Amino acid sequence: MRLVRQAGDERGRVGQGVLSVEGLELRALAEAVGTPVYVYSTAHVRAQYAALDAALAPVPHRIHYSVKANGNLAILALLRSLGAGVDIVSSGELVRARAVGFAGSDVVFSGVGKTREEMRAALAAGVGLLNVESEEELDTLAEVARAEGRTAPIGIRVNPEVTVDTHPYTATGSKGKKFGVPHDEVEALALRAARTKGLRLRGIAMHVGSQIVDVAPFAAGLERLLDIVRRLRAGGVTTLEVLDIGGGLGIRYRESDRPLDVAAYAAAVVPQVRSSGLFLAVEPGRFLVGNAGVLLTRVLYRKKSGGRLIAVIDAGMTDLIRPSHYQAWHEIVVDGAEGRPHVCTDVVGPICESGDFFALDRDLPALEQGDLLVVRGTGAYGFVMTSTYNARPRPPEVLVDGDRFAVVRDRELPDAMLAGEHAAPEWHAAAAAVAT
Ligand SMILES: *Cc1c(COP(=O)(O)O)cnc(C)c1O
């Protein structure tokens, strides 16, 4: 999103004036709802959706928003209003999607470890596509579908074994990863699926990884999918309708980053998809919401240790785990710090873990107690990866639309966090089945 500075909108180290998202000053928002808090821009989500939708317009397509990037109900409702479908990876996400009015047919169900219960829930909801990732999953799904008297619309998720230049934890489409069916085994499995009662082979799918800024892995993966489609058609399969090329579109986290060029992405994808005659499904998450979000946090204390200047803030790895988990770099902007000298600072959270930091050795305006920090690029894989470690309540989430804001998730209350626990155990005989 655009972070508007009243002293001009130059990114970078100078002019850290009063910061706004859309028409709303963040300092007023932080006063109103407290910190830490996630803030999302509706305008940014709309703009990203429109850009991708327009780029893919030459072929019949649907954008299935990947719920796991940010599953807030208001974000889901916003994307539904724009025409998106969803990509989910659990029945919990199915419940969220249904709660804001998505129909089963709007849903693609991905994920490497769906349980029988999740399969039953998906079939009952009439999910449009279940992407299967192994032979055993395929057999289990067929069994579940037959037992339910239904036919499961399936895709086979291919591991196209392409090399992607991203963090090892977010590379999913390379050899030896747990995701997908190795591409040289897909044809046999798909032919079997096509003959299996209880299954309808609707699609071929891939998801090569996350935060990918080069077009090459998408193009190479898609080439593999199309090769498989050709072989299946030659083998007599007539039910294929969808090419699902996953998500993974990379965004800009820092000024020097090169984001994925949407036009180049579309140019690589569109002609291939058109030649196949199939419907295109894409599953972006981060691309739609990553830069729509900021995390607001305040400086609690400053200290010096071993020659380092350390700022302790009121948000930590429980609120945003990306710096610790992926060594992710997030830009930190200081509200109202215009004209201050810059100092090399460690920005750390209050959690009892040395890995609990947002930035090390960061060039920042000299921080003061109470300063409001804006951690950018936190709309995706931010709130959804929060935890309650150290019995910390989860932060609230706020949606901004022009000069209005709405709290779309309340701050968790410490008392409410005790619900469902039992200090006095209620003992059961060994093998009794109990509800948990
Ligand atoms: C996580 C995931 C996505 C979304 O990834 P982004 O990098 O956020 O676009 C899409 N499809 C599948 C199957 C996923 O697991």
mmCIF file of N, CA, C and O in Angstrom, residues 236-303:
data_model
loop_
_atom_site.group_PDB
_atom_site.id
_atom_site.type_symbol
_atom_site.label_atom_id
_atom_site.label_comp_id
_atom_site.label_asym_id
_atom_site.label_seq_id
_atom_site.Cartn_x
_atom_site.Cartn_y
_atom_site.Cartn_z
ATOM 1 N N GLY A 236 -7.097 -40.878 -23.679
ATOM 2 C CA GLY A 236 -8.553 -41.019 -23.670
ATOM 3 C C GLY A 236 -9.280 -40.266 -22.573
ATOM 4 O O GLY A 236 -10.487 -40.395 -22.423
ATOM 5 N N VAL A 237 -8.562 -39.454 -21.804
ATOM 6 C CA VAL A 237 -9.231 -38.684 -20.742
ATOM 7 C C VAL A 237 -9.954 -37.496 -21.375
ATOM 8 O O VAL A 237 -9.343 -36.710 -22.107
ATOM 9 N N THR A 238 -11.251 -37.379 -21.091
ATOM 10 C CA THR A 238 -12.047 -36.317 -21.723
ATOM 11 C C THR A 238 -12.665 -35.365 -20.703
ATOM 12 O O THR A 238 -13.431 -34.480 -21.062
ATOM 13 N N THR A 239 -12.332 -35.567 -19.433
ATOM 14 C CA THR A 239 -13.028 -34.799 -18.391
ATOM 15 C C THR A 239 -12.275 -33.560 -17.925
ATOM 16 O O THR A 239 -12.771 -32.809 -17.086
ATOM 17 N N LEU A 240 -11.070 -33.322 -18.439
ATOM 18 C CA LEU A 240 -10.265 -32.195 -17.929
ATOM 19 C C LEU A 240 -10.909 -30.860 -18.300
ATOM 20 O O LEU A 240 -11.289 -30.641 -19.454
ATOM 21 N N GLU A 241 -11.003 -29.993 -17.289
ATOM 22 C CA GLU A 241 -11.590 -28.663 -17.519
ATOM 23 C C GLU A 241 -10.687 -27.536 -17.030
ATOM 24 O O GLU A 241 -10.749 -26.426 -17.540
ATOM 25 N N VAL A 242 -9.878 -27.804 -15.997
ATOM 26 C CA VAL A 242 -9.170 -26.730 -15.297
ATOM 27 C C VAL A 242 -7.666 -26.938 -15.248
ATOM 28 O O VAL A 242 -7.185 -28.038 -14.981
ATOM 29 N N LEU A 243 -6.953 -25.857 -15.497
ATOM 30 C CA LEU A 243 -5.505 -25.824 -15.228
ATOM 31 C C LEU A 243 -5.337 -24.904 -14.032
ATOM 32 O O LEU A 243 -5.637 -23.720 -14.114
ATOM 33 N N ASP A 244 -4.877 -25.471 -12.934
ATOM 34 C CA ASP A 244 -4.698 -24.673 -11.713
ATOM 35 C C ASP A 244 -3.201 -24.463 -11.525
ATOM 36 O O ASP A 244 -2.461 -25.399 -11.245
ATOM 37 N N ILE A 245 -2.755 -23.217 -11.696
ATOM 38 C CA ILE A 245 -1.303 -22.980 -11.654
ATOM 39 C C ILE A 245 -0.840 -22.393 -10.313
ATOM 40 O O ILE A 245 0.280 -21.922 -10.194
ATOM 41 N N GLY A 246 -1.712 -22.467 -9.309
ATOM 42 C CA GLY A 246 -1.288 -22.106 -7.949
ATOM 43 C C GLY A 246 -1.087 -20.618 -7.749
ATOM 44 O O GLY A 246 -1.529 -19.777 -8.535
ATOM 45 N N GLY A 247 -0.401 -20.310 -6.651
ATOM 46 C CA GLY A 247 -0.121 -18.913 -6.323
ATOM 47 C C GLY A 247 1.376 -18.685 -6.351
ATOM 48 O O GLY A 247 2.063 -19.178 -7.225
ATOM 49 N N GLY A 248 1.851 -17.908 -5.395
ATOM 50 C CA GLY A 248 3.293 -17.706 -5.282
ATOM 51 C C GLY A 248 3.806 -16.412 -5.854
ATOM 52 O O GLY A 248 5.016 -16.139 -5.799
ATOM 53 N N LEU A 249 2.906 -15.584 -6.400
ATOM 54 C CA LEU A 249 3.353 -14.329 -7.030
ATOM 55 C C LEU A 249 4.021 -13.428 -5.988
ATOM 56 O O LEU A 249 3.431 -13.118 -4.961
ATOM 57 N N GLY A 250 5.260 -13.054 -6.293
ATOM 58 C CA GLY A 250 6.076 -12.326 -5.310
ATOM 59 C C GLY A 250 5.790 -10.838 -5.284
ATOM 60 O O GLY A 250 5.389 -10.232 -6.281
ATOM 61 N N ILE A 251 6.016 -10.242 -4.123
ATOM 62 C CA ILE A 251 5.775 -8.806 -3.949
ATOM 63 C C ILE A 251 7.051 -8.107 -3.491
ATOM 64 O O ILE A 251 8.058 -8.750 -3.206
ATOM 65 N N ARG A 252 6.967 -6.790 -3.384
ATOM 66 C CA ARG A 252 8.119 -5.994 -2.965
ATOM 67 C C ARG A 252 8.069 -5.770 -1.450
ATOM 68 O O ARG A 252 7.078 -5.252 -0.935
ATOM 69 N N TYR A 253 9.107 -6.188 -0.769
ATOM 70 C CA TYR A 253 9.204 -5.927 0.673
ATOM 71 C C TYR A 253 10.109 -4.739 0.960
ATOM 72 O O TYR A 253 9.931 -4.041 1.928
ATOM 73 N N ARG A 254 11.131 -4.571 0.134
ATOM 74 C CA ARG A 254 11.972 -3.393 0.331
ATOM 75 C C ARG A 254 12.177 -2.698 -1.003
ATOM 76 O O ARG A 254 11.965 -3.281 -2.062
ATOM 77 N N GLU A 255 12.565 -1.460 -0.888
ATOM 78 C CA GLU A 255 12.699 -0.604 -2.061
ATOM 79 C C GLU A 255 13.486 -1.276 -3.176
ATOM 80 O O GLU A 255 13.125 -1.203 -4.343
ATOM 81 N N SER A 256 14.559 -1.994 -2.810
ATOM 82 C CA SER A 256 15.430 -2.579 -3.829
ATOM 83 C C SER A 256 14.874 -3.890 -4.389
ATOM 84 O O SER A 256 15.436 -4.454 -5.328
ATOM 85 N N ASP A 257 13.784 -4.415 -3.815
ATOM 86 C CA ASP A 257 13.197 -5.669 -4.320
ATOM 87 C C ASP A 257 12.578 -5.452 -5.689
ATOM 88 O O ASP A 257 12.006 -4.403 -5.959
ATOM 89 N N ARG A 258 12.663 -6.491 -6.503
ATOM 90 C CA ARG A 258 11.962 -6.463 -7.781
ATOM 91 C C ARG A 258 10.728 -7.348 -7.605
ATOM 92 O O ARG A 258 10.861 -8.547 -7.367
ATOM 93 N N PRO A 259 9.514 -6.778 -7.643
ATOM 94 C CA PRO A 259 8.337 -7.636 -7.500
ATOM 95 C C PRO A 259 8.086 -8.400 -8.788
ATOM 96 O O PRO A 259 8.680 -8.082 -9.826
ATOM 97 N N LEU A 260 7.231 -9.418 -8.724
ATOM 98 C CA LEU A 260 6.842 -10.109 -9.942
ATOM 99 C C LEU A 260 6.164 -9.102 -10.877
ATOM 100 O O LEU A 260 5.333 -8.314 -10.445
ATOM 101 N N ASP A 261 6.543 -9.154 -12.133
ATOM 102 C CA ASP A 261 5.919 -8.291 -13.137
ATOM 103 C C ASP A 261 4.654 -8.999 -13.644
ATOM 104 O O ASP A 261 4.736 -10.015 -14.336
ATOM 105 N N VAL A 262 3.510 -8.451 -13.262
ATOM 106 C CA VAL A 262 2.241 -9.121 -13.558
ATOM 107 C C VAL A 262 2.018 -9.270 -15.066
ATOM 108 O O VAL A 262 1.503 -10.296 -15.531
ATOM 109 N N ALA A 263 2.439 -8.258 -15.814
ATOM 110 C CA ALA A 263 2.261 -8.330 -17.269
ATOM 111 C C ALA A 263 3.118 -9.458 -17.847
ATOM 112 O O ALA A 263 2.671 -10.221 -18.718
ATOM 113 N N ALA A 264 4.334 -9.603 -17.337
ATOM 114 C CA ALA A 264 5.223 -10.664 -17.821
ATOM 115 C C ALA A 264 4.677 -12.039 -17.422
ATOM 116 O O ALA A 264 4.743 -13.009 -18.190
ATOM 117 N N TYR A 265 4.131 -12.105 -16.216
ATOM 118 C CA TYR A 265 3.513 -13.345 -15.740
ATOM 119 C C TYR A 265 2.377 -13.755 -16.679
ATOM 120 O O TYR A 265 2.305 -14.889 -17.155
ATOM 121 N N ALA A 266 1.506 -12.787 -16.964
ATOM 122 C CA ALA A 266 0.367 -13.067 -17.836
ATOM 123 C C ALA A 266 0.839 -13.447 -19.237
ATOM 124 O O ALA A 266 0.296 -14.368 -19.858
ATOM 125 N N ALA A 267 1.890 -12.757 -19.696
ATOM 126 C CA ALA A 267 2.385 -13.043 -21.049
ATOM 127 C C ALA A 267 2.926 -14.477 -21.137
ATOM 128 O O ALA A 267 2.833 -15.122 -22.177
ATOM 129 N N ALA A 268 3.474 -14.968 -20.036
ATOM 130 C CA ALA A 268 4.012 -16.333 -20.040
ATOM 131 C C ALA A 268 2.911 -17.372 -19.933
ATOM 132 O O ALA A 268 3.034 -18.487 -20.444
ATOM 133 N N VAL A 269 1.839 -16.993 -19.265
ATOM 134 C CA VAL A 269 0.813 -17.971 -18.930
ATOM 135 C C VAL A 269 -0.318 -18.033 -19.967
ATOM 136 O O VAL A 269 -0.762 -19.109 -20.363
ATOM 137 N N VAL A 270 -0.745 -16.851 -20.391
ATOM 138 C CA VAL A 270 -1.962 -16.762 -21.208
ATOM 139 C C VAL A 270 -1.908 -17.589 -22.506
ATOM 140 O O VAL A 270 -2.821 -18.378 -22.768
ATOM 141 N N PRO A 271 -0.845 -17.467 -23.330
ATOM 142 C CA PRO A 271 -0.857 -18.206 -24.596
ATOM 143 C C PRO A 271 -0.902 -19.719 -24.383
ATOM 144 O O PRO A 271 -1.605 -20.442 -25.094
ATOM 145 N N GLN A 272 -0.168 -20.178 -23.351
ATOM 146 C CA GLN A 272 -0.138 -21.620 -23.071
ATOM 147 C C GLN A 272 -1.515 -22.118 -22.644
ATOM 148 O O GLN A 272 -1.953 -23.185 -23.067
ATOM 149 N N VAL A 273 -2.143 -21.338 -21.778
ATOM 150 C CA VAL A 273 -3.462 -21.750 -21.287
ATOM 151 C C VAL A 273 -4.464 -21.731 -22.439
ATOM 152 O O VAL A 273 -5.275 -22.641 -22.597
ATOM 153 N N ARG A 274 -4.364 -20.687 -23.266
ATOM 154 C CA ARG A 274 -5.303 -20.582 -24.376
ATOM 155 C C ARG A 274 -5.180 -21.781 -25.297
ATOM 156 O O ARG A 274 -6.172 -22.368 -25.711
ATOM 157 N N SER A 275 -3.942 -22.186 -25.565
ATOM 158 C CA SER A 275 -3.731 -23.318 -26.475
ATOM 159 C C SER A 275 -4.324 -24.609 -25.908
ATOM 160 O O SER A 275 -4.700 -25.502 -26.659
ATOM 161 N N SER A 276 -4.420 -24.694 -24.603
ATOM 162 C CA SER A 276 -4.965 -25.917 -24.001
ATOM 163 C C SER A 276 -6.483 -25.956 -24.044
ATOM 164 O O SER A 276 -7.090 -27.013 -23.909
ATOM 165 N N GLY A 277 -7.089 -24.769 -24.200
ATOM 166 C CA GLY A 277 -8.550 -24.703 -24.185
ATOM 167 C C GLY A 277 -9.138 -24.905 -22.798
ATOM 168 O O GLY A 277 -10.354 -25.013 -22.643
ATOM 169 N N LEU A 278 -8.301 -24.952 -21.772
ATOM 170 C CA LEU A 278 -8.793 -25.195 -20.419
ATOM 171 C C LEU A 278 -9.045 -23.879 -19.687
ATOM 172 O O LEU A 278 -8.523 -22.828 -20.054
ATOM 173 N N PHE A 279 -9.825 -23.971 -18.619
ATOM 174 C CA PHE A 279 -10.119 -22.831 -17.738
ATOM 175 C C PHE A 279 -8.936 -22.654 -16.801
ATOM 176 O O PHE A 279 -8.393 -23.618 -16.284
ATOM 177 N N LEU A 280 -8.548 -21.396 -16.581
ATOM 178 C CA LEU A 280 -7.382 -21.134 -15.729
ATOM 179 C C LEU A 280 -7.807 -20.786 -14.305
ATOM 180 O O LEU A 280 -8.652 -19.922 -14.081
ATOM 181 N N ALA A 281 -7.200 -21.472 -13.345
ATOM 182 C CA ALA A 281 -7.384 -21.093 -11.938
ATOM 183 C C ALA A 281 -6.029 -20.663 -11.394
ATOM 184 O O ALA A 281 -5.014 -21.310 -11.655
ATOM 185 N N VAL A 282 -6.003 -19.535 -10.687
ATOM 186 C CA VAL A 282 -4.782 -19.098 -10.002
ATOM 187 C C VAL A 282 -5.119 -18.936 -8.526
ATOM 188 O O VAL A 282 -6.271 -18.681 -8.165
ATOM 189 N N GLU A 283 -4.101 -19.087 -7.680
ATOM 190 C CA GLU A 283 -4.334 -19.100 -6.219
ATOM 191 C C GLU A 283 -3.411 -18.130 -5.478
ATOM 192 O O GLU A 283 -2.660 -18.533 -4.599
ATOM 193 N N PRO A 284 -3.449 -16.857 -5.820
ATOM 194 C CA PRO A 284 -2.543 -15.928 -5.115
ATOM 195 C C PRO A 284 -3.021 -15.639 -3.697
ATOM 196 O O PRO A 284 -4.216 -15.547 -3.445
ATOM 197 N N GLY A 285 -2.083 -15.513 -2.794
ATOM 198 C CA GLY A 285 -2.382 -15.090 -1.429
ATOM 199 C C GLY A 285 -1.640 -13.800 -1.153
ATOM 200 O O GLY A 285 -2.190 -12.696 -1.178
ATOM 201 N N ARG A 286 -0.318 -13.944 -0.955
ATOM 202 C CA ARG A 286 0.550 -12.808 -0.634
ATOM 203 C C ARG A 286 0.372 -11.631 -1.598
ATOM 204 O O ARG A 286 0.338 -10.478 -1.177
ATOM 205 N N PHE A 287 0.256 -11.921 -2.900
ATOM 206 C CA PHE A 287 0.158 -10.869 -3.897
ATOM 207 C C PHE A 287 -1.025 -9.935 -3.625
ATOM 208 O O PHE A 287 -0.956 -8.724 -3.844
ATOM 209 N N LEU A 288 -2.137 -10.515 -3.175
ATOM 210 C CA LEU A 288 -3.348 -9.718 -2.974
ATOM 211 C C LEU A 288 -3.339 -8.936 -1.666
ATOM 212 O O LEU A 288 -3.904 -7.850 -1.586
ATOM 213 N N VAL A 289 -2.712 -9.488 -0.626
ATOM 214 C CA VAL A 289 -2.857 -8.864 0.697
ATOM 215 C C VAL A 289 -1.551 -8.455 1.384
ATOM 216 O O VAL A 289 -1.583 -7.714 2.369
ATOM 217 N N GLY A 290 -0.409 -8.953 0.875
ATOM 218 C CA GLY A 290 0.860 -8.730 1.581
ATOM 219 C C GLY A 290 1.136 -7.266 1.868
ATOM 220 O O GLY A 290 1.347 -6.863 3.010
ATOM 221 N N ASN A 291 1.112 -6.453 0.831
ATOM 222 C CA ASN A 291 1.406 -5.034 1.030
ATOM 223 C C ASN A 291 0.164 -4.213 1.348
ATOM 224 O O ASN A 291 0.217 -2.988 1.398
ATOM 225 N N ALA A 292 -0.946 -4.908 1.608
ATOM 226 C CA ALA A 292 -2.139 -4.198 2.093
ATOM 227 C C ALA A 292 -2.052 -3.986 3.590
ATOM 228 O O ALA A 292 -2.828 -3.217 4.148
ATOM 229 N N GLY A 293 -1.111 -4.676 4.248
ATOM 230 C CA GLY A 293 -1.115 -4.659 5.708
ATOM 231 C C GLY A 293 0.125 -4.057 6.341
ATOM 232 O O GLY A 293 1.229 -4.166 5.816
ATOM 233 N N VAL A 294 -0.094 -3.365 7.475
ATOM 234 C CA VAL A 294 1.019 -2.941 8.329
ATOM 235 C C VAL A 294 0.699 -3.389 9.754
ATOM 236 O O VAL A 294 -0.464 -3.570 10.108
ATOM 237 N N LEU A 295 1.762 -3.571 10.522
ATOM 238 C CA LEU A 295 1.596 -3.864 11.941
ATOM 239 C C LEU A 295 2.082 -2.638 12.715
ATOM 240 O O LEU A 295 3.209 -2.177 12.508
ATOM 241 N N LEU A 296 1.211 -2.099 13.543
ATOM 242 C CA LEU A 296 1.594 -0.941 14.360
ATOM 243 C C LEU A 296 2.050 -1.427 15.727
ATOM 244 O O LEU A 296 1.379 -2.251 16.352
ATOM 245 N N THR A 297 3.173 -0.910 16.186
ATOM 246 C CA THR A 297 3.706 -1.311 17.485
ATOM 247 C C THR A 297 4.432 -0.115 18.085
ATOM 248 O O THR A 297 4.852 0.790 17.361
ATOM 249 N N ARG A 298 4.561 -0.105 19.413
ATOM 250 C CA ARG A 298 5.226 1.020 20.069
ATOM 251 C C ARG A 298 6.507 0.586 20.758
ATOM 252 O O ARG A 298 6.640 -0.562 21.181
ATOM 253 N N VAL A 299 7.429 1.537 20.867
ATOM 254 C CA VAL A 299 8.670 1.289 21.597
ATOM 255 C C VAL A 299 8.362 1.345 23.091
ATOM 256 O O VAL A 299 7.827 2.345 23.589
ATOM 257 N N LEU A 300 8.680 0.241 23.795
ATOM 258 C CA LEU A 300 8.489 0.213 25.249
ATOM 259 C C LEU A 300 9.724 0.772 25.954
ATOM 260 O O LEU A 300 9.640 1.700 26.744
ATOM 261 N N TYR A 301 10.879 0.183 25.650
ATOM 262 C CA TYR A 301 12.113 0.543 26.358
ATOM 263 C C TYR A 301 13.295 0.518 25.399
ATOM 264 O O TYR A 301 13.280 -0.194 24.402
ATOM 265 N N ARG A 302 14.316 1.271 25.769
ATOM 266 C CA ARG A 302 15.586 1.196 25.032
ATOM 267 C C ARG A 302 16.667 0.772 26.001
ATOM 268 O O ARG A 302 16.601 1.083 27.199
ATOM 269 N N LYS A 303 17.625 0.040 25.493
ATOM 270 C CA LYS A 303 18.762 -0.341 26.344
ATOM 271 C C LYS A 303 19.982 -0.558 25.471
ATOM 272 O O LYS A 303 19.858 -0.669 24.235
#
